[in-house]
PDB file of C-alpha atoms in Angstrom:
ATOM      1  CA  UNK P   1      31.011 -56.920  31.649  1.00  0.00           C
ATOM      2  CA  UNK P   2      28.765 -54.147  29.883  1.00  0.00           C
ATOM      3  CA  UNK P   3      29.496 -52.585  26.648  1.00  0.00           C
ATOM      4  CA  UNK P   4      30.639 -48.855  27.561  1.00  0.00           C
ATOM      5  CA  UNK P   5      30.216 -47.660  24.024  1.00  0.00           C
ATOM      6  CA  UNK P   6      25.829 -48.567  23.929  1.00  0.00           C
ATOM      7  CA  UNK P   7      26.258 -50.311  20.368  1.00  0.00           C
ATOM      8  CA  UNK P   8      27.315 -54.236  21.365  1.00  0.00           C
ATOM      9  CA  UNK P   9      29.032 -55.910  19.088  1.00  0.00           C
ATOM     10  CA  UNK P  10      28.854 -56.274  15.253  1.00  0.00           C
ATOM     11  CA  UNK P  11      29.372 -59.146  13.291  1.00  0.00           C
ATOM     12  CA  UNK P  12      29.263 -59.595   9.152  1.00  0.00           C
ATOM     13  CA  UNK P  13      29.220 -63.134   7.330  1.00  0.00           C
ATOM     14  CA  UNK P  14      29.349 -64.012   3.926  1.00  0.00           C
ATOM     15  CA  UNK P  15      26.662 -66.120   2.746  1.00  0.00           C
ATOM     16  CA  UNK P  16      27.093 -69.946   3.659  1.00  0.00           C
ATOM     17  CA  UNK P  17      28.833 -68.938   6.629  1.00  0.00           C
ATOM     18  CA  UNK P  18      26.802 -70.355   9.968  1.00  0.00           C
ATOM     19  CA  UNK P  19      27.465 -67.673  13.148  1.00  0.00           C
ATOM     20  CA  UNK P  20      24.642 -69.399  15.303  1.00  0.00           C
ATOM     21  CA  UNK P  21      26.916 -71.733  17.110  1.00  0.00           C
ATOM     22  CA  UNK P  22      29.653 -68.965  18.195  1.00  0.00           C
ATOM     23  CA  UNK P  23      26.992 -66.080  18.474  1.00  0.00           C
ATOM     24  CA  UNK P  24      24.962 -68.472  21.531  1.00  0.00           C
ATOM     25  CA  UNK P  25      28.324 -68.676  23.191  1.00  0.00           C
ATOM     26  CA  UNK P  26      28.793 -64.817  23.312  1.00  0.00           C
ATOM     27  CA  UNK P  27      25.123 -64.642  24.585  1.00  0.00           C
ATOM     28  CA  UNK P  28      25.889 -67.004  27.708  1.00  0.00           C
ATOM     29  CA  UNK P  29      29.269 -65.510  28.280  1.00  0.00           C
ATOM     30  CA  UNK P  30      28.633 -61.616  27.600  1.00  0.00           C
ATOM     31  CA  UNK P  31      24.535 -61.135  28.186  1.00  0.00           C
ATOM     32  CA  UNK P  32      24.667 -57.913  28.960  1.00  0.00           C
ATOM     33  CA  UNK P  33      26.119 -57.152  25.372  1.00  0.00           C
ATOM     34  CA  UNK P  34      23.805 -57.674  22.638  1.00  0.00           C
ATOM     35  CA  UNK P  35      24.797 -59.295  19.220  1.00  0.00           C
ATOM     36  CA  UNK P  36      24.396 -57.991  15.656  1.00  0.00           C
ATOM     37  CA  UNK P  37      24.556 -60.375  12.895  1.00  0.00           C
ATOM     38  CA  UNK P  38      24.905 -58.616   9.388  1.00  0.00           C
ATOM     39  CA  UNK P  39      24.753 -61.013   6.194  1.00  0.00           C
ATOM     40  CA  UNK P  40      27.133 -59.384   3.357  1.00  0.00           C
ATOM     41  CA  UNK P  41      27.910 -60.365  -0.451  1.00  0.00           C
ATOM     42  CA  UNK P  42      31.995 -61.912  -0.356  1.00  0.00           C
ATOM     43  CA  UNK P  43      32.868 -58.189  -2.632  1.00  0.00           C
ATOM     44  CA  UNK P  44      30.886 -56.194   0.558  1.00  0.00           C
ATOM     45  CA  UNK P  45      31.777 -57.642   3.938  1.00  0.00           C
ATOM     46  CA  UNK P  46      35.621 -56.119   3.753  1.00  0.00           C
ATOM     47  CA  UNK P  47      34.089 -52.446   2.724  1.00  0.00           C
ATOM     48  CA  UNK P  48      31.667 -52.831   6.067  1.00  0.00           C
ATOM     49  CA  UNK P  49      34.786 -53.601   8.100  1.00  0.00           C
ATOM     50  CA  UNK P  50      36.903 -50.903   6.718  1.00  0.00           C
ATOM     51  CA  UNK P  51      33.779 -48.258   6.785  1.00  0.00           C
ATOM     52  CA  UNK P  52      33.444 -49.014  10.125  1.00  0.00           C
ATOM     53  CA  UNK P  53      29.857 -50.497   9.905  1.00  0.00           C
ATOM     54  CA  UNK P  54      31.183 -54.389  11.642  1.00  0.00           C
ATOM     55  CA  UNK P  55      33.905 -54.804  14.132  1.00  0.00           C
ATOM     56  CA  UNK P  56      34.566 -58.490  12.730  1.00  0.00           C
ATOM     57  CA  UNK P  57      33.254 -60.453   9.834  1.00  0.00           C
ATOM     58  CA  UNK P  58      33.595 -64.268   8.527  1.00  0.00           C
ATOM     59  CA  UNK P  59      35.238 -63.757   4.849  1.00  0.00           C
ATOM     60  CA  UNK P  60      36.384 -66.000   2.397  1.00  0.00           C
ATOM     61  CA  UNK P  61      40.169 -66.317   1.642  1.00  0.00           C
ATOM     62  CA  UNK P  62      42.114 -64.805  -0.109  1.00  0.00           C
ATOM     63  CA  UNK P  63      41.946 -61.107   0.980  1.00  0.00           C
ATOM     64  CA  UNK P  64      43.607 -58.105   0.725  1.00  0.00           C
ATOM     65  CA  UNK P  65      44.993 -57.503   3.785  1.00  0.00           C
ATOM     66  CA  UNK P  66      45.634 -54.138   4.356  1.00  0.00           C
ATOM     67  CA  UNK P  67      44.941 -52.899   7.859  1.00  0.00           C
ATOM     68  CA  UNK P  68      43.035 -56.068   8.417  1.00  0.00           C
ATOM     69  CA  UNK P  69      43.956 -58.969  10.929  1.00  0.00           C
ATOM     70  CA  UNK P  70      42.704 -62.283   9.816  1.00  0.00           C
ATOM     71  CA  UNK P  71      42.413 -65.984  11.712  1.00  0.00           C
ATOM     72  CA  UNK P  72      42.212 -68.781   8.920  1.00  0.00           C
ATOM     73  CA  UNK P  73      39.418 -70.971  10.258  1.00  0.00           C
ATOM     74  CA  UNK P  74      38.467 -73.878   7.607  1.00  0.00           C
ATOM     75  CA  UNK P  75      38.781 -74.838   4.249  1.00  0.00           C
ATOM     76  CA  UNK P  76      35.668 -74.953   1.972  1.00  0.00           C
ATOM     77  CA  UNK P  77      35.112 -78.207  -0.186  1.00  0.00           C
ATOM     78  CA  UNK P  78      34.808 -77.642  -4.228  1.00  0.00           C
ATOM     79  CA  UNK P  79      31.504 -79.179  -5.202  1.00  0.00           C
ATOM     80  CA  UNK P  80      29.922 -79.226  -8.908  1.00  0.00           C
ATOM     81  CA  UNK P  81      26.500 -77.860  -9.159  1.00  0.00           C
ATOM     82  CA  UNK P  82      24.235 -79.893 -11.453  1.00  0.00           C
ATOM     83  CA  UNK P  83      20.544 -80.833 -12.550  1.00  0.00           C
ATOM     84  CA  UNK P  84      19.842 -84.283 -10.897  1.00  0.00           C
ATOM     85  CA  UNK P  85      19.562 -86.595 -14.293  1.00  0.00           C
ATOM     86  CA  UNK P  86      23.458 -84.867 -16.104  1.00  0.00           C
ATOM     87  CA  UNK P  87      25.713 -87.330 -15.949  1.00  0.00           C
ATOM     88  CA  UNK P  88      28.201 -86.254 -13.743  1.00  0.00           C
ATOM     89  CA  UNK P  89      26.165 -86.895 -10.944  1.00  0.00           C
ATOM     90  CA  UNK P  90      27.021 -90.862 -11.760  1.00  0.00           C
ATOM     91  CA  UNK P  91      29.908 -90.571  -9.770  1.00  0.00           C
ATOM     92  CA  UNK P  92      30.232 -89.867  -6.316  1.00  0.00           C
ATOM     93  CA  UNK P  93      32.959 -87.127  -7.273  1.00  0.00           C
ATOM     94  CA  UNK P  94      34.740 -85.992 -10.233  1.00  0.00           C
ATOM     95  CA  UNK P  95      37.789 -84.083 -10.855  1.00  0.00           C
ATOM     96  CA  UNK P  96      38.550 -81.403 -13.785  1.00  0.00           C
ATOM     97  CA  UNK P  97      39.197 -83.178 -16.403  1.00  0.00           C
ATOM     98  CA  UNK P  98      35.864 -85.076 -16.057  1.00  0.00           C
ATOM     99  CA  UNK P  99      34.501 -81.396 -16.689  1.00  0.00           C
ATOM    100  CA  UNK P 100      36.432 -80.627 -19.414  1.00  0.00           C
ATOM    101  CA  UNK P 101      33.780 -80.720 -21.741  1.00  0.00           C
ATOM    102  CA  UNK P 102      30.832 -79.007 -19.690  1.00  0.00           C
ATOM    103  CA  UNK P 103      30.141 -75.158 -19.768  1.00  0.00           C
ATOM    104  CA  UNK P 104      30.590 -73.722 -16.613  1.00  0.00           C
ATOM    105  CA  UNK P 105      28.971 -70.640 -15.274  1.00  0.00           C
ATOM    106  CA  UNK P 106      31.855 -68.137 -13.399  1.00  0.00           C
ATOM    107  CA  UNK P 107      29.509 -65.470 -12.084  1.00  0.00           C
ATOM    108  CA  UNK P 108      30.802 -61.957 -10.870  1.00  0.00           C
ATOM    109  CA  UNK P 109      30.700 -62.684  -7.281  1.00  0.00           C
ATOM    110  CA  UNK P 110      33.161 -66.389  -7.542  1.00  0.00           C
ATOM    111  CA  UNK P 111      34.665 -66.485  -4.496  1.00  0.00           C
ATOM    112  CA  UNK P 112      36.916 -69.624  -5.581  1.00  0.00           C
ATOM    113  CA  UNK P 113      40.408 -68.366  -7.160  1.00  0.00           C
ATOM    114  CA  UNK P 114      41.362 -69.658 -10.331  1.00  0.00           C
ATOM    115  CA  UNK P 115      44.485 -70.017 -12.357  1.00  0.00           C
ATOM    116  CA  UNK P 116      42.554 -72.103 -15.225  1.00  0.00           C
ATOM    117  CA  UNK P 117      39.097 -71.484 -15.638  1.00  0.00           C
ATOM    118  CA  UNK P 118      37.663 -74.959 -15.642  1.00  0.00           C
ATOM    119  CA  UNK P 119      35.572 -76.685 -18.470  1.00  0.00           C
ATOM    120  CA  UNK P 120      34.218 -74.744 -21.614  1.00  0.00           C
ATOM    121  CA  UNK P 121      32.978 -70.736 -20.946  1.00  0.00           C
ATOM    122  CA  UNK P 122      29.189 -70.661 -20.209  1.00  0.00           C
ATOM    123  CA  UNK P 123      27.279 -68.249 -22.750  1.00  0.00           C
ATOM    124  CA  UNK P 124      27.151 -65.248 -19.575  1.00  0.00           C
ATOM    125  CA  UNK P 125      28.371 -64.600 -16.785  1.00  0.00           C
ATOM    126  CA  UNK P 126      25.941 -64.220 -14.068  1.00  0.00           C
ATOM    127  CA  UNK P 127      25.813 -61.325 -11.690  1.00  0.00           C
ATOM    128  CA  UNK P 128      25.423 -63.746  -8.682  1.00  0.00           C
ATOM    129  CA  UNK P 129      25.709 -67.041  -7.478  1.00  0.00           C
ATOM    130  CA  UNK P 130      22.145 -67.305  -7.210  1.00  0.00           C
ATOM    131  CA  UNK P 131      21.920 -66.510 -10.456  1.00  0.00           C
ATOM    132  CA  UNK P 132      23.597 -69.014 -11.792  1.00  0.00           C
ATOM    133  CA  UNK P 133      22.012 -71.268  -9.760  1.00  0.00           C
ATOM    134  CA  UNK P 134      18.763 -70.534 -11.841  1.00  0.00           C
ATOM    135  CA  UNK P 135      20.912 -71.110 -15.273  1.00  0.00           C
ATOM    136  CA  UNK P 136      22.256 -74.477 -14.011  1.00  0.00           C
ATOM    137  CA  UNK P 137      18.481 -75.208 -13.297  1.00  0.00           C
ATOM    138  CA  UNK P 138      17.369 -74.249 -16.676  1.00  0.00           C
ATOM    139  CA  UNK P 139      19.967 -77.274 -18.155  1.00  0.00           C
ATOM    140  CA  UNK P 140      22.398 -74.602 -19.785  1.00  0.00           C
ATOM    141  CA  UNK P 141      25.703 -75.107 -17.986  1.00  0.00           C
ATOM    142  CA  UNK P 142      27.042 -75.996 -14.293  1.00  0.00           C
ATOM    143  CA  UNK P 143      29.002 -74.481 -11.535  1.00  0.00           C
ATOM    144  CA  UNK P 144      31.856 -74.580  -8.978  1.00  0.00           C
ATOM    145  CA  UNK P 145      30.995 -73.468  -6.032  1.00  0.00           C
ATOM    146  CA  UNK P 146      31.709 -74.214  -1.888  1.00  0.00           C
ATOM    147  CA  UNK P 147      30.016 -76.652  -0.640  1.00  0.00           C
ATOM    148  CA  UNK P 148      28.468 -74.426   1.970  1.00  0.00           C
ATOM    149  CA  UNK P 149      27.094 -72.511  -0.817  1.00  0.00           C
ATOM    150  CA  UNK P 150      25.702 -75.220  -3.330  1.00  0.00           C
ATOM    151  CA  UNK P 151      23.471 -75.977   0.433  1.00  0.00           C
ATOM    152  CA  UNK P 152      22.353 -72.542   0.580  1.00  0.00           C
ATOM    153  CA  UNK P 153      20.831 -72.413  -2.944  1.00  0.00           C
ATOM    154  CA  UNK P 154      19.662 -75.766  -2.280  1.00  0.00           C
ATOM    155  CA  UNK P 155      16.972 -76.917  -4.951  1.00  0.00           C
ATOM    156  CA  UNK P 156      14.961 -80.338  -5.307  1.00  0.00           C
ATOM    157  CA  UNK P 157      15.517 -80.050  -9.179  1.00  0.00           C
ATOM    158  CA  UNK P 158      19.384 -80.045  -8.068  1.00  0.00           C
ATOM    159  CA  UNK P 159      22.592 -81.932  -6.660  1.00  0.00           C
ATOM    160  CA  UNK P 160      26.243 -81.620  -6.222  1.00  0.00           C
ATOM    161  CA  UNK P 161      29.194 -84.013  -6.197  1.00  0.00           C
ATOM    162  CA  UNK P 162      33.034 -82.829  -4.685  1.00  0.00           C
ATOM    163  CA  UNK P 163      35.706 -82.242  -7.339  1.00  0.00           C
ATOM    164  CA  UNK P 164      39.087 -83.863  -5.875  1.00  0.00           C
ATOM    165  CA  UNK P 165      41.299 -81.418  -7.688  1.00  0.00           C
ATOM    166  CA  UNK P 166      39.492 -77.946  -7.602  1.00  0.00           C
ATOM    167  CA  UNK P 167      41.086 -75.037  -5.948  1.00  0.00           C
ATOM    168  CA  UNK P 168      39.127 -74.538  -2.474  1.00  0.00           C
ATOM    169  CA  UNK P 169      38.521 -71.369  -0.453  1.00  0.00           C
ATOM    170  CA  UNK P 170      38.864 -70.799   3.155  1.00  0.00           C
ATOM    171  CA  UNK P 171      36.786 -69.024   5.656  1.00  0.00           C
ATOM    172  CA  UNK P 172      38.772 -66.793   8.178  1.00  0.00           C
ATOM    173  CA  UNK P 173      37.881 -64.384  10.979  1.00  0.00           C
ATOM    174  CA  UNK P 174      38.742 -60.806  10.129  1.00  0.00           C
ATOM    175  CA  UNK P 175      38.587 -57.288  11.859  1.00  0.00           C
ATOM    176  CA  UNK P 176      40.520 -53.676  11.501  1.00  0.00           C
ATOM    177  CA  UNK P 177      43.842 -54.263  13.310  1.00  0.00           C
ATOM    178  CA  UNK P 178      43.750 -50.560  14.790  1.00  0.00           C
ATOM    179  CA  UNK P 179      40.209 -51.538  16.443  1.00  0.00           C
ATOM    180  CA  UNK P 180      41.451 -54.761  18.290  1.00  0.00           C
ATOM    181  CA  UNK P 181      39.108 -53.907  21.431  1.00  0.00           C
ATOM    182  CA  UNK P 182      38.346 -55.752  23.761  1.00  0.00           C
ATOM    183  CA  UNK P 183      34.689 -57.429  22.815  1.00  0.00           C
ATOM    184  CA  UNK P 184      37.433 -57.913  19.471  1.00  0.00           C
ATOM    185  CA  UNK P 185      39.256 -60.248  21.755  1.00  0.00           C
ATOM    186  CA  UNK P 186      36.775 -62.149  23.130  1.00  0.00           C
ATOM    187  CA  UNK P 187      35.076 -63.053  20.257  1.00  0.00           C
ATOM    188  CA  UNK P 188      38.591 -64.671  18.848  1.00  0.00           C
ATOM    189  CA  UNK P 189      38.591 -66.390  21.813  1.00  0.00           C
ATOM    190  CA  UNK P 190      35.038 -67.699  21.338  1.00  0.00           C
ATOM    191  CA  UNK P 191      35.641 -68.842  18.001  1.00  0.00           C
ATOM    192  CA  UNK P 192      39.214 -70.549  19.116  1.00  0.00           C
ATOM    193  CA  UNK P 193      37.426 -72.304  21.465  1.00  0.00           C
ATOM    194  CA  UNK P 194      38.811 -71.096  24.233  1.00  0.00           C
ATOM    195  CA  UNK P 195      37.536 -71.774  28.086  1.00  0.00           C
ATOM    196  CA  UNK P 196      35.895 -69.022  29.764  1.00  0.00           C
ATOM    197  CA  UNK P 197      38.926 -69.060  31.993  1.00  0.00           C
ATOM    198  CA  UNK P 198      41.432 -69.656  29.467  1.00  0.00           C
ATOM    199  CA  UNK P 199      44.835 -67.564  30.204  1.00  0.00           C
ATOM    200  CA  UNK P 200      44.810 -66.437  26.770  1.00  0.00           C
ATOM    201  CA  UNK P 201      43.313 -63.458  25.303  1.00  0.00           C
ATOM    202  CA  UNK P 202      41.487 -61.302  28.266  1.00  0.00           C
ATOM    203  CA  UNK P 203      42.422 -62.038  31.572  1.00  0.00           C
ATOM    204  CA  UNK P 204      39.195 -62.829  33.093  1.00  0.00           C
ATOM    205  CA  UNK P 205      37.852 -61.535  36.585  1.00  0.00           C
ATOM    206  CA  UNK P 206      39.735 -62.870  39.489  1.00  0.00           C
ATOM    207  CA  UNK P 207      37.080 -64.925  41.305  1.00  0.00           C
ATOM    208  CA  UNK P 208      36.171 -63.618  45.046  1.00  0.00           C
ATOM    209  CA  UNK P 209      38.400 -64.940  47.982  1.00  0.00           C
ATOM    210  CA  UNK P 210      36.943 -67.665  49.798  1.00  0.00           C
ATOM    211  CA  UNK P 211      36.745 -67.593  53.910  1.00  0.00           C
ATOM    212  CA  UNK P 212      39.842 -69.023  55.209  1.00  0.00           C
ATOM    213  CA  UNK P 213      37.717 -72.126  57.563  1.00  0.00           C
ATOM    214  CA  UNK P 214      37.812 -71.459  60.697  1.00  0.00           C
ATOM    215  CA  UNK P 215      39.778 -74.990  62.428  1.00  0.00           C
ATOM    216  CA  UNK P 216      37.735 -76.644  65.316  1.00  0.00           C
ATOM    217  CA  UNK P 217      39.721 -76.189  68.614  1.00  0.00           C
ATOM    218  CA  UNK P 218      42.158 -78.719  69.526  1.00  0.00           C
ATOM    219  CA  UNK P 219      41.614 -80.855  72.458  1.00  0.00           C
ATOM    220  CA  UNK P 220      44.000 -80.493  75.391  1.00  0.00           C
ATOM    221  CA  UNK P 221      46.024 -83.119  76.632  1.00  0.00           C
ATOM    222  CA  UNK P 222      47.275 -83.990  79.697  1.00  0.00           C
ATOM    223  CA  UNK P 223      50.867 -84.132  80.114  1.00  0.00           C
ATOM    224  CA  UNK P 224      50.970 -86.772  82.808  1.00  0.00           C
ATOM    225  CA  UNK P 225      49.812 -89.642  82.335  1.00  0.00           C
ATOM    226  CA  UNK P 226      48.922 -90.097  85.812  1.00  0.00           C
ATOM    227  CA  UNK P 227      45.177 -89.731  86.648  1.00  0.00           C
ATOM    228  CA  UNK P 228      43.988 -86.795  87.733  1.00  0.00           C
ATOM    229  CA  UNK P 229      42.832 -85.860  91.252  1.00  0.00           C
ATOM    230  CA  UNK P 230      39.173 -85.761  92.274  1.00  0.00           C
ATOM    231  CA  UNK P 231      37.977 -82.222  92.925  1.00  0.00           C
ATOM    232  CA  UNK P 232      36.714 -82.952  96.017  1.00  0.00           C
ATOM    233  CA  UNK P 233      36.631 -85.527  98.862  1.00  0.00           C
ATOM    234  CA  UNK P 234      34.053 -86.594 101.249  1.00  0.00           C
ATOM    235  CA  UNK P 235      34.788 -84.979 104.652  1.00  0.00           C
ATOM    236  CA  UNK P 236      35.293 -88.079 107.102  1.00  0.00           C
ATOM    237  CA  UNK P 237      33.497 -87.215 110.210  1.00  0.00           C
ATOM    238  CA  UNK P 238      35.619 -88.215 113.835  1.00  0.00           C
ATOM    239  CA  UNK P 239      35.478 -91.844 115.185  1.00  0.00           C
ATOM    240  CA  UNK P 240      33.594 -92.604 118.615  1.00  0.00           C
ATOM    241  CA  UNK P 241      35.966 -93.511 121.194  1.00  0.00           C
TER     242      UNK P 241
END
């Protein structure tokens, strides 16, 4: 199919989120509709959906709602954010309490939901992630982040270890429920996995009708089973007398 509207299709992520494996499937199955991947902060990628300027986006749980569908796809691991030498990075993972006593950076845009803040309050609070990346680096706190983020902001001078008990976030696939279109559907159906032929979601093209075979003409039978005559005979010609 074609895209009738000229603009293809639109799709946000918040950082950490990794679109390459479901945006090659929509190039082999829909090449004739091109692909827009837009990167947005977690606070931004619901205002492009709701302005109009995405027709799905990868967010982090929870959300509000409001004239929004949402998919739940995975849950994000917790991980601690430390230098290399600080000793929590003696265990292979810690829980809460073992951070009890360590100030932790909560920057503006946390996109894990707390009840409790964990550990001791850092000395700011950072704008960004990033930015507190660059604090933990300096030696002058640590922070809770997902996994898929703490790999983003990936630094030599850093590590991370997976807290057991931390609250964790969830990525989900969202859109504008009054703008379910069709390229809407089968992008859900990309990221569920489904077939190219699945029954769900859009029915795809009937395939052309194949030739019925022609069937190679019967041979006939007799119904006798005596033999059958010779066509012809020799003519006997008259005896001498």
């Amino acid at each position: 199919m074609t895209d009738e509207t000229g603009t293809g299709f639109r799709l946000a992520y918040v950082p950490g989120v990794t679109p390459a494996k479901w945006a090659n499937v929509w190039a082999e199955r829909l090449p004739d509709v091109p692909l827009t991947l837009l990167t947005a902060p977690d606070p931004e990628a619901l205002g492009l959906l709701r302005g109009g300027g995405a027709d799905a986006a990868f967010v982090r749980l929870p959300i509000d709602r409001e004239g929004l569908s949402a998919i739940p796809l995975y849950i994000e691991t917790t991980v601690v954010v430390a230098p290399k030498d600080h000793a929590v990075t003696a265990a292979d993972e810690v829980t809460l309490a073992d951070l009890a006593d360590e100030e932790i950076f909560h920057p503006l845009d946390d996109t894990i939901e707390w009840t409790s803040r964990p550990g001791r309050p850092a000395f700011t609070r950072p704008a960004t992630t990033a930015d507190a990346i660059e604090m933990v680096a300096s030696g002058t706190g640590l922070l809770l982040v997902p996994q898929s983020l703490a790999r983003l902001h990936h630094r030599k001078d850093l590590t991370y270890r997976p807290v057991t008990d931390a609250p964790q976030s969830q990525i989900a696939l969202a859109w504008p429920t009054d703008a379910t279109t069709d390229l809407v559907e089968d992008f859900i159906g990309i990221v569920r996995g489904r077939t190219v032929n699945s029954s769900r979601g859009r029915t795809p093209a009937s395939p052309p009708e194949k030739p019925t075979p022609r069937q190679p003409p019967k041979p006939t039978q007799n119904r006798s089973n005596r033999r059958a005559a010779p066509t012809s005979r020799k003519k006997k010609g008259n005896r001498p007398r």
